[in-house]
Amino acid sequence: PSVRPRRCRAWLEGGGEREKGTNMAGDVSQLPPQIASLCQILQSCLSPQQEVIKAAEQQLKLLEKTQGQAPNLLQIAVVEGMDMSIRQVAAISFKNLVSRGWGKEGEDNGFIPANDKDIVKQNVLLALVHSPSLVRVQIAECIKSIIYCDYPDKWPTLLEAVFNSIASQDPPKIYAGLYALRMLTRKYEYKSEEDREPLYHVVNHVFPVLIQIFQQLLATENKTLEIVEMLKLCCKIYWSTVYLSVPKLLMQEDHFHAWMNALKVLLEAQVPSDVAPACKEQWWKVKKWVLHILNKLFNKYDMKVKPDEPMYPFAVLFDTHCSCQFLQSIMTMLAGLQQGQYISQRCTNLALQYLTHAMPKKKTYAMMRPHLQQLMFNILFPLACFSDEDAELWEEDPHEYVRKGYDLLEDLYTTRSQVIHFFIDMTSCKIPCKENLPPLVNHIGSVFVQFMNTAGKENNPALERQMDGALLILGSLAEKLKNTSPYKEQVEQILHTYVAPVVNHPTGFLRAKGVWCLGMFADFKFSDGRGKGQTFSIFLSNVSARLQDPELPVRVDASVALRSFVESVKDLDLLRGVLPQLLNEFMKLINEIENDDLIHTLESIVEKFGDEIAPFAATICQQLTMSFWKCIEGDDDDDMGALATLGVLRALGTILESISSLPAMYTELEPLVFPIMYRMLSTEGQDVFEEILELISYFTYYSPVISDNMWRLWPMIVEAVHDWAVEYFENILIPLDNYISRGTERFLTCKNPDYMGSAYNLMQRVYAMDTMEEDMIPAPRLMECILLSCKGHVDQYIEPFLMLTAGKLLDPKIEKKFFLDLLIQVVANALYYNPVLTIQILQKHGLIQQVFSKWFEMIWKATKKGRVQHFKRENDKKINIIGLASILHLPIGQLPPELSAGIGQLIMGTVKLCSDLKELREEKQQSLAEESGSDEESDDDEEDEDEDED
């Protein structure tokens, strides 16, 4: 049977209310006035004139809250006698109305009237039954939204409607029921166990019928596109149901075997060759979901599940009856690749994931062992090689070739990456590695030898592609080979003999793979040592030369490989002589393509050479800023562009750090970087806010003076905290501290803007917020900065500071020790700032007894082992000592009675802090001495090791 839209009955078989005389299956001219008027508005949405479209959309917006709007749109979308374009616009409008006006799960009920919601829920499943595909996709999305919001409490009849649809034996109704069931189970896919009870009710009620439908669909001889789509829905329903845990019904042996047998039949079924491409595509999607399920069950419910865990019975069943059986099916499927059979890339990837999971398990590895080398050499190795698709992309769109090659998300789904994961995981398993690594290395070696024997002869494209695969596997296994005998003794010779020559091969993709492979071994300890010597120098020169390659992918791979050499190099003279040329090529490449890895390499060079990069800093910054604006103005959905933007800002920070000994350079670079800082302090820069604050910190700390432009950023930073960036207060504190400590006069005297006032308002707001103590920590630190930098100039703020501080210090809810330490240090800094004024303010508000009692309680508080619990850092102890000493410095006659009576406690507390400070310094000196001795022993050991190797 075929699921085709059927002629819609009068308002879907009378399921919903309608105006008298309305017959949606009859003459469209007989439509009631309200619906006819709505159809005219929808028709206007198809006008070629933008003004007409805009007016129609505005009318629809005004009608959204009108009684009957949602049912009317649904009715127009499904009536068969209506023009298809109007039905499609109605369906889209209905979807948008449901999305905006139905409400969200756990929130209010939205603005659609309750009566309209009831009519929609009575009819929406039947609407899905009677809709053509263009309309069905919109209504399906609405069903999802309504289920997520209303089920089970506000749509208790849905489950019975789903059951009746699935059990109807009517294919269109079965499809609608399966889709709704898929949305039901998907709602609970990620829910915690305590929230999954409605799902278990669904499973117990519907799944006994669902498995029968699944089996009937499998038994259908002529599987049309609609049948295959329903098979896919059955798989997706099962996937969502068992994603976090398996319901008890599905752990029963009869249900377990029924589902597993059905999945096995689907996995082993041949995709028909005589069906339409759309049907073939759906078949491979079905198999994809089967493999998803098998990987989830195999990986999550293996025999590592303990006997006392709820999933143990299911794990036993799967291990006993399925793990090896499905492995056999998957290996048979993959074997078809050797005969030239087609398997979708995603299915191949998932099949290899199953094999990778099977590798460490004794039982499944025993089944794989006899076939593993045939699998590696005849199936997996060809998949690792340069393909026709690669060649086409390399020639037609090298930028896209590079993007795909360095896209982490792409890497998750490609067959080649999964082949490499398989080989890497194989080498991490003791027995599989011992049995299969030697023949794998021998196979790679045989390809190398065969390739070199054809050097200078006629091109052999097939062999070149095999060489690409061999280089890929060799480089991917670099960590294992560099540290395992007998391979580590052969690495240098292999690289010299087989890899380095490829870097200059006429074929571009081989040059690219050659430089990449050399980069993977850049940190190897060659015969001349690690990061130095002739071998290292030769390989470094080979890679550097490819930065001028005519092919873009080669240049990019060379730049990424160069990073490994830069990070490993011990003798900077190897790079120093060619540094200008290297940087020049990098600037060209960064201008040509957005790639985060290029920026990483540039960062490595800058970090390695430090202030030697100064002569090139302006040029590099200019190029990086150009690259930044190019990324910003590009496609908003381009993830690679976003990563490149972040990388550019990090690289700018690295350059600014490298020239810290040259303050004048900051004046030269500021005009280049300031526009970026200014723009990205808005909400547009939320994703890079930390990096922007870091740039501001460099300019405000190292520049000879803080410029007028940089002062323009202060109000923007404060405004960001007030609006959305309070979580970044810790990062913001650094540049604010620089402004206050290095531009004190302007900070204090300027009133437009009022820097001091805005700083106080910022601290006041943070303390007033209902937030965690950790988020308030920067506030007392900012107070400390102001008190220390502005001594004698902020008397009017001492009282507000102390009141804010005392409010938190004496709050019994505040428990975090470090935060309490900082609050006390505000009091100590205020005493150092002006002890008489501070004491007068505390006395005025009756706080002396409370504050000092809390202070001394913290000074003397210790663990059972006698370790102090507060003021653990050296700086904390110093501030406390200075604060208390400021009181002791006053004549005793100036002290209020509460303090003069406790002068002995003041002295004892000060002495205790001094003693603790002395003890802390002695411990640090002892620790440094021990570390120094350990380092010397380590150096001696390394020298002994080098001598032994020599």
Coordinates of N, CA and C in Angstrom, one line a residue, residues 19 26 102 184 248 251 437 451 465-466 488 490 532 592 666 681 688 716 800 911 924:
E19 N -18.3 25.9 10.8 CA -19.5 26.7 10.5 C -20.5 25.9 9.7
G26 N -15.7 19.9 -0.8 CA -16.6 20.3 -1.9 C -16.1 21.5 -2.7
W102 N 1.4 28.8 21.1 CA 0.9 27.6 21.8 C 1.4 27.6 23.3
L184 N 6.6 11.6 20.7 CA 6.3 11.3 22.2 C 7.6 10.7 22.8
K248 N 11.4 -1.8 31.2 CA 11.3 -3.2 31.6 C 10.6 -4.0 30.5
M251 N 13.0 -5.3 28.1 CA 14.0 -6.3 28.7 C 13.4 -7.7 28.7
L437 N 49.7 -5.0 14.5 CA 50.6 -3.9 14.2 C 51.7 -4.3 13.3
F451 N 56.3 2.1 -4.2 CA 56.2 3.5 -4.7 C 57.5 4.0 -5.1
R465 N 47.7 7.0 -4.8 CA 46.7 7.0 -3.8 C 47.0 6.1 -2.7
Q466 N 47.5 4.9 -3.0 CA 47.9 4.0 -1.9 C 49.0 4.6 -1.1
K488 N 60.6 2.3 16.7 CA 61.2 3.6 17.0 C 62.7 3.7 16.5
Q490 N 63.6 2.5 13.8 CA 63.5 2.6 12.3 C 62.9 3.9 11.8
K532 N 66.8 19.3 17.2 CA 68.1 19.9 16.8 C 68.8 18.9 15.9
E592 N 44.5 34.6 2.6 CA 43.9 33.9 1.6 C 42.8 32.9 2.1
Y666 N 53.3 49.5 21.8 CA 51.8 49.5 22.1 C 51.2 50.8 21.5
L681 N 33.0 45.1 22.4 CA 32.5 45.2 23.7 C 31.0 45.3 23.8
V688 N 33.6 36.3 22.3 CA 35.0 36.6 22.4 C 35.3 37.7 23.5
M716 N 32.0 51.5 28.4 CA 31.4 50.3 27.6 C 31.6 49.0 28.4
P800 N 30.6 54.3 52.3 CA 29.8 53.4 51.5 C 30.5 52.0 51.3
V911 N 50.8 39.8 66.3 CA 51.9 38.9 66.4 C 51.6 37.5 65.8
K924 N 57.9 28.0 52.1 CA 58.2 28.3 50.6 C 59.6 28.1 50.3

